[in-house]
Amino acid sequence: MRSLPQPAPESLSLAPVLHALGDQVRLELVRRASTAPGASCSELADGLDVPLSTLTNHWRILREAGLIAMSVDGRHRRVQLRADDLHHRFPGLLDPILRLAARE
Amino acid sequence: MRSLPQPAPESLSLAPVLHALGDQVRLELVRRASTAPGASCSELADGLDVPLSTLTNHWRILREAGLIAMSVDGRHRRVQLRADDLHHRFPGLLDPILRLAARE
Protein backbone atom coordinates (compact mmCIF):
# COMPACT_ATOMS: atom_id res chain seq x y z
CA MET A 1 0.00 0.00 0.00
CA ARG A 2 1.26 3.40 -0.97
CA SER A 3 0.29 6.40 1.17
CA LEU A 4 -0.66 9.68 -0.45
CA PRO A 5 1.12 12.81 0.81
CA GLN A 6 -0.28 14.49 3.89
CA PRO A 7 0.76 17.30 6.21
CA ALA A 8 2.88 16.47 9.27
CA PRO A 9 0.93 16.47 12.56
CA GLU A 10 2.75 19.55 13.90
CA SER A 11 1.92 21.57 10.79
CA LEU A 12 -1.86 21.12 11.06
CA SER A 13 -3.64 24.38 11.58
CA LEU A 14 -7.10 25.11 12.89
CA ALA A 15 -8.72 27.26 10.18
CA PRO A 16 -8.01 24.80 7.31
CA VAL A 17 -9.30 21.93 9.45
CA LEU A 18 -12.54 23.81 10.14
CA HIS A 19 -12.77 24.79 6.48
CA ALA A 20 -12.41 21.14 5.46
CA LEU A 21 -15.22 20.22 7.88
CA GLY A 22 -17.34 23.17 6.77
CA ASP A 23 -19.12 21.38 3.97
CA GLN A 24 -22.04 19.00 4.42
CA VAL A 25 -20.63 16.26 2.21
CA ARG A 26 -17.11 16.43 3.68
CA LEU A 27 -18.53 16.46 7.20
CA GLU A 28 -20.52 13.34 6.41
CA LEU A 29 -17.49 11.62 4.84
CA VAL A 30 -15.46 12.36 7.98
CA ARG A 31 -18.27 11.16 10.22
CA ARG A 32 -18.48 7.91 8.26
CA ALA A 33 -14.69 7.52 8.25
CA SER A 34 -14.73 7.86 12.05
CA THR A 35 -16.94 4.79 12.32
CA ALA A 36 -15.34 2.69 9.57
CA PRO A 37 -11.54 2.69 9.87
CA GLY A 38 -9.80 1.65 6.65
CA ALA A 39 -12.94 1.74 4.51
CA SER A 40 -12.53 2.60 0.86
CA CYS A 41 -13.48 5.95 -0.63
CA SER A 42 -16.32 4.38 -2.55
CA GLU A 43 -17.68 2.57 0.53
CA LEU A 44 -17.65 5.83 2.49
CA ALA A 45 -19.36 7.78 -0.29
CA ASP A 46 -22.04 5.13 -0.79
CA GLY A 47 -25.45 6.69 -1.38
CA LEU A 48 -24.22 10.29 -1.48
CA ASP A 49 -25.53 12.03 -4.55
CA VAL A 50 -22.24 13.68 -5.54
CA PRO A 51 -20.34 13.42 -8.84
CA LEU A 52 -17.09 11.47 -8.69
CA SER A 53 -14.97 14.49 -9.62
CA THR A 54 -16.50 16.47 -6.74
CA LEU A 55 -15.85 13.59 -4.36
CA THR A 56 -12.23 13.39 -5.49
CA ASN A 57 -11.91 17.07 -4.70
CA HIS A 58 -13.53 16.61 -1.28
CA TRP A 59 -11.10 13.79 -0.40
CA ARG A 60 -8.16 15.95 -1.49
CA ILE A 61 -9.30 18.87 0.70
CA LEU A 62 -9.73 16.53 3.67
CA ARG A 63 -6.31 14.97 3.12
CA GLU A 64 -4.51 18.28 2.61
CA ALA A 65 -6.09 19.75 5.77
CA GLY A 66 -4.81 16.73 7.71
CA LEU A 67 -8.16 15.18 8.56
CA ILE A 68 -7.62 11.90 6.77
CA ALA A 69 -4.83 9.66 5.62
CA MET A 70 -5.31 7.94 2.31
CA SER A 71 -3.55 4.90 0.93
CA VAL A 72 -3.70 3.18 -2.42
CA ASP A 73 -4.56 -0.50 -2.10
CA GLY A 74 -4.68 -1.98 -5.59
CA ARG A 75 -7.76 -0.49 -7.20
CA HIS A 76 -9.03 0.97 -3.93
CA ARG A 77 -8.17 4.06 -2.00
CA ARG A 78 -8.48 3.48 1.71
CA VAL A 79 -9.28 6.22 4.18
CA GLN A 80 -8.22 6.60 7.76
CA LEU A 81 -9.36 9.45 9.98
CA ARG A 82 -6.23 10.94 11.60
CA ALA A 83 -7.95 10.87 14.97
CA ASP A 84 -4.77 10.59 17.06
CA ASP A 85 -2.99 13.42 15.24
CA LEU A 86 -6.10 15.59 15.51
CA HIS A 87 -6.65 14.83 19.20
CA HIS A 88 -3.02 15.62 19.89
CA ARG A 89 -2.92 18.85 17.91
CA PHE A 90 -6.48 20.06 18.67
CA PRO A 91 -7.57 18.47 21.93
CA GLY A 92 -11.34 18.51 22.40
CA LEU A 93 -12.13 19.61 18.85
CA LEU A 94 -13.13 16.52 16.93
CA ASP A 95 -15.44 14.69 19.34
CA PRO A 96 -18.13 17.39 19.65
CA ILE A 97 -18.07 17.95 15.89
CA LEU A 98 -18.53 14.24 15.15
CA ARG A 99 -21.25 14.01 17.79
CA LEU A 100 -23.10 17.02 16.38
CA ALA A 101 -22.66 15.82 12.79
CA ALA A 102 -24.22 12.49 13.70
CA ARG A 103 -27.26 14.33 15.06
CA GLU A 104 -27.92 16.49 11.98
CA MET B 1 -30.16 50.54 17.12
CA ARG B 2 -31.28 48.54 14.14
CA SER B 3 -30.39 44.85 13.92
CA LEU B 4 -29.27 43.32 10.66
CA PRO B 5 -31.06 40.15 9.52
CA GLN B 6 -29.81 36.85 10.91
CA PRO B 7 -30.93 33.23 10.85
CA ALA B 8 -33.22 31.98 13.60
CA PRO B 9 -31.48 29.84 16.25
CA GLU B 10 -33.32 26.67 15.23
CA SER B 11 -32.27 27.05 11.59
CA LEU B 12 -28.51 27.15 12.31
CA SER B 13 -26.70 24.25 10.75
CA LEU B 14 -23.31 22.78 11.50
CA ALA B 15 -21.48 22.82 8.16
CA PRO B 16 -22.06 26.55 7.46
CA VAL B 17 -20.97 27.39 11.02
CA LEU B 18 -17.74 25.42 10.54
CA HIS B 19 -17.26 26.99 7.11
CA ALA B 20 -17.64 30.46 8.62
CA LEU B 21 -15.01 29.58 11.23
CA GLY B 22 -12.75 27.96 8.63
CA ASP B 23 -10.84 31.08 7.74
CA GLN B 24 -8.00 32.57 9.75
CA VAL B 25 -9.36 36.13 9.70
CA ARG B 26 -12.95 35.13 10.52
CA LEU B 27 -11.75 32.84 13.28
CA GLU B 28 -9.76 35.72 14.79
CA LEU B 29 -12.75 38.10 14.49
CA VAL B 30 -14.96 35.58 16.31
CA ARG B 31 -12.30 35.03 18.97
CA ARG B 32 -12.06 38.77 19.54
CA ALA B 33 -15.85 39.17 19.56
CA SER B 34 -16.03 36.49 22.26
CA THR B 35 -13.89 38.64 24.56
CA ALA B 36 -15.37 42.06 23.66
CA PRO B 37 -19.19 41.95 23.67
CA GLY B 38 -20.73 44.83 21.76
CA ALA B 39 -17.47 46.04 20.25
CA SER B 40 -17.65 47.71 16.85
CA CYS B 41 -16.54 46.04 13.63
CA SER B 42 -13.61 48.42 13.33
CA GLU B 43 -12.47 47.82 16.92
CA LEU B 44 -12.57 44.07 16.36
CA ALA B 45 -10.65 44.30 13.09
CA ASP B 46 -8.01 46.60 14.54
CA GLY B 47 -4.54 45.70 13.30
CA LEU B 48 -5.68 43.02 10.87
CA ASP B 49 -4.15 43.59 7.48
CA VAL B 50 -7.32 43.01 5.46
CA PRO B 51 -9.04 45.34 2.97
CA LEU B 52 -12.32 46.82 4.15
CA SER B 53 -14.32 45.12 1.38
CA THR B 54 -12.92 41.74 2.43
CA LEU B 55 -13.78 42.46 6.05
CA THR B 56 -17.33 43.41 5.09
CA ASN B 57 -17.62 40.08 3.34
CA HIS B 58 -16.22 38.23 6.37
CA TRP B 59 -18.77 39.90 8.69
CA ARG B 60 -21.57 38.97 6.31
CA ILE B 61 -20.50 35.31 6.20
CA LEU B 62 -20.31 35.22 10.01
CA ARG B 63 -23.73 36.85 10.37
CA GLU B 64 -25.42 34.64 7.76
CA ALA B 65 -24.00 31.49 9.36
CA GLY B 66 -25.46 32.61 12.69
CA LEU B 67 -22.21 33.20 14.54
CA ILE B 68 -22.71 36.87 15.21
CA ALA B 69 -25.49 39.40 15.58
CA MET B 70 -24.84 42.83 14.15
CA SER B 71 -26.59 46.08 14.91
CA VAL B 72 -26.26 49.54 13.43
CA ASP B 73 -25.50 52.16 16.08
CA GLY B 74 -25.17 55.52 14.37
CA ARG B 75 -21.98 55.32 12.36
CA HIS B 76 -20.88 52.08 14.00
CA ARG B 77 -21.79 48.47 13.48
CA ARG B 78 -21.70 46.57 16.72
CA VAL B 79 -21.01 42.87 16.92
CA GLN B 80 -22.28 40.32 19.38
CA LEU B 81 -21.22 36.69 19.34
CA ARG B 82 -24.40 34.59 19.46
CA ALA B 83 -22.89 32.46 22.21
CA ASP B 84 -26.20 31.41 23.80
CA ASP B 85 -27.80 30.43 20.50
CA LEU B 86 -24.68 28.51 19.51
CA HIS B 87 -24.37 26.74 22.87
CA HIS B 88 -28.01 25.78 22.68
CA ARG B 89 -27.92 24.56 19.08
CA PHE B 90 -24.40 23.05 19.12
CA PRO B 91 -23.53 22.19 22.72
CA GLY B 92 -19.81 21.79 23.28
CA LEU B 93 -18.77 23.15 19.90
CA LEU B 94 -17.72 26.74 20.44
CA ASP B 95 -15.60 26.58 23.59
CA PRO B 96 -12.89 24.24 22.29
CA ILE B 97 -12.70 26.19 19.03
CA LEU B 98 -12.28 29.52 20.84
CA ARG B 99 -9.73 27.96 23.19
CA LEU B 100 -7.73 26.49 20.29
CA ALA B 101 -7.98 29.70 18.25
CA ALA B 102 -6.55 31.68 21.18
CA ARG B 103 -3.57 29.33 21.24
CA GLU B 104 -2.67 29.59 17.54
XYZ file of C-alpha atoms in Angstrom:
208
model
C 0.000 0.000 0.000
C 1.257 3.403 -0.967
C 0.294 6.401 1.170
C -0.663 9.679 -0.455
C 1.124 12.806 0.806
C -0.280 14.490 3.888
C 0.763 17.301 6.211
C 2.876 16.467 9.270
C 0.926 16.474 12.559
C 2.752 19.550 13.896
C 1.923 21.572 10.788
C -1.857 21.120 11.058
C -3.640 24.380 11.583
C -7.103 25.113 12.891
C -8.719 27.261 10.183
C -8.013 24.804 7.311
C -9.299 21.926 9.446
C -12.543 23.811 10.138
C -12.770 24.794 6.481
C -12.407 21.139 5.464
C -15.218 20.216 7.877
C -17.339 23.170 6.765
C -19.124 21.379 3.969
C -22.041 19.005 4.423
C -20.625 16.262 2.210
C -17.109 16.428 3.684
C -18.529 16.462 7.199
C -20.525 13.335 6.407
C -17.493 11.619 4.844
C -15.456 12.360 7.977
C -18.273 11.157 10.218
C -18.480 7.908 8.262
C -14.687 7.516 8.253
C -14.727 7.861 12.049
C -16.938 4.791 12.325
C -15.337 2.686 9.573
C -11.536 2.691 9.866
C -9.800 1.651 6.650
C -12.937 1.737 4.513
C -12.533 2.604 0.855
C -13.479 5.948 -0.635
C -16.325 4.377 -2.549
C -17.684 2.571 0.527
C -17.654 5.827 2.488
C -19.361 7.779 -0.288
C -22.042 5.128 -0.794
C -25.453 6.693 -1.381
C -24.219 10.287 -1.478
C -25.526 12.035 -4.552
C -22.243 13.682 -5.536
C -20.337 13.423 -8.840
C -17.086 11.467 -8.686
C -14.968 14.491 -9.621
C -16.505 16.471 -6.740
C -15.851 13.589 -4.364
C -12.228 13.393 -5.492
C -11.906 17.069 -4.700
C -13.526 16.609 -1.276
C -11.097 13.791 -0.402
C -8.157 15.950 -1.486
C -9.302 18.866 0.699
C -9.730 16.529 3.675
C -6.306 14.974 3.115
C -4.507 18.283 2.614
C -6.087 19.748 5.767
C -4.806 16.728 7.707
C -8.158 15.179 8.561
C -7.624 11.896 6.774
C -4.827 9.660 5.621
C -5.307 7.942 2.310
C -3.550 4.901 0.927
C -3.698 3.180 -2.420
C -4.559 -0.502 -2.097
C -4.682 -1.983 -5.585
C -7.757 -0.493 -7.197
C -9.035 0.972 -3.929
C -8.171 4.061 -1.997
C -8.483 3.484 1.709
C -9.278 6.224 4.180
C -8.216 6.600 7.764
C -9.362 9.451 9.984
C -6.233 10.936 11.599
C -7.954 10.871 14.974
C -4.774 10.589 17.062
C -2.988 13.416 15.242
C -6.096 15.594 15.514
C -6.650 14.834 19.205
C -3.022 15.625 19.885
C -2.916 18.854 17.909
C -6.478 20.061 18.666
C -7.569 18.466 21.932
C -11.335 18.513 22.403
C -12.134 19.614 18.850
C -13.130 16.520 16.934
C -15.438 14.691 19.343
C -18.130 17.393 19.653
C -18.074 17.949 15.890
C -18.531 14.236 15.155
C -21.253 14.011 17.794
C -23.102 17.016 16.379
C -22.660 15.824 12.787
C -24.221 12.485 13.700
C -27.257 14.327 15.064
C -27.919 16.486 11.980
C -30.165 50.539 17.121
C -31.279 48.544 14.139
C -30.393 44.847 13.917
C -29.267 43.324 10.655
C -31.059 40.150 9.518
C -29.806 36.854 10.909
C -30.932 33.228 10.849
C -33.222 31.981 13.601
C -31.476 29.842 16.246
C -33.319 26.674 15.228
C -32.270 27.048 11.588
C -28.506 27.152 12.312
C -26.699 24.252 10.755
C -23.311 22.778 11.504
C -21.475 22.820 8.160
C -22.065 26.549 7.456
C -20.966 27.393 11.017
C -17.739 25.425 10.538
C -17.264 26.985 7.113
C -17.638 30.456 8.623
C -15.013 29.582 11.234
C -12.754 27.961 8.630
C -10.842 31.085 7.737
C -8.002 32.572 9.754
C -9.359 36.133 9.698
C -12.950 35.132 10.517
C -11.745 32.840 13.280
C -9.762 35.723 14.791
C -12.747 38.100 14.490
C -14.956 35.580 16.314
C -12.302 35.028 18.971
C -12.055 38.769 19.545
C -15.849 39.175 19.560
C -16.030 36.489 22.256
C -13.885 38.637 24.561
C -15.372 42.056 23.665
C -19.191 41.945 23.673
C -20.734 44.830 21.755
C -17.469 46.042 20.247
C -17.646 47.712 16.849
C -16.538 46.045 13.632
C -13.615 48.422 13.334
C -12.474 47.820 16.920
C -12.574 44.070 16.365
C -10.650 44.298 13.087
C -8.008 46.602 14.538
C -4.536 45.705 13.304
C -5.678 43.018 10.872
C -4.145 43.590 7.475
C -7.323 43.011 5.463
C -9.039 45.336 2.969
C -12.325 46.816 4.149
C -14.323 45.123 1.379
C -12.922 41.742 2.429
C -13.783 42.463 6.047
C -17.331 43.410 5.094
C -17.616 40.079 3.343
C -16.220 38.230 6.373
C -18.765 39.900 8.686
C -21.574 38.969 6.310
C -20.496 35.314 6.204
C -20.309 35.224 10.008
C -23.728 36.853 10.371
C -25.420 34.642 7.763
C -24.000 31.486 9.357
C -25.458 32.607 12.687
C -22.206 33.196 14.545
C -22.708 36.873 15.213
C -25.488 39.401 15.582
C -24.839 42.829 14.145
C -26.590 46.082 14.912
C -26.256 49.535 13.434
C -25.504 52.160 16.084
C -25.171 55.523 14.370
C -21.979 55.317 12.363
C -20.875 52.082 13.997
C -21.791 48.473 13.476
C -21.704 46.571 16.720
C -21.008 42.867 16.924
C -22.277 40.320 19.381
C -21.215 36.694 19.341
C -24.400 34.585 19.456
C -22.891 32.459 22.206
C -26.199 31.413 23.802
C -27.803 30.434 20.502
C -24.680 28.510 19.513
C -24.369 26.736 22.867
C -28.012 25.779 22.680
C -27.920 24.556 19.085
C -24.400 23.051 19.123
C -23.533 22.194 22.721
C -19.810 21.786 23.278
C -18.775 23.151 19.898
C -17.722 26.742 20.436
C -15.604 26.576 23.586
C -12.886 24.240 22.290
C -12.703 26.190 19.030
C -12.276 29.516 20.843
C -9.731 27.958 23.192
C -7.726 26.486 20.293
C -7.980 29.701 18.254
C -6.551 31.680 21.184
C -3.570 29.330 21.239
C -2.671 29.592 17.539
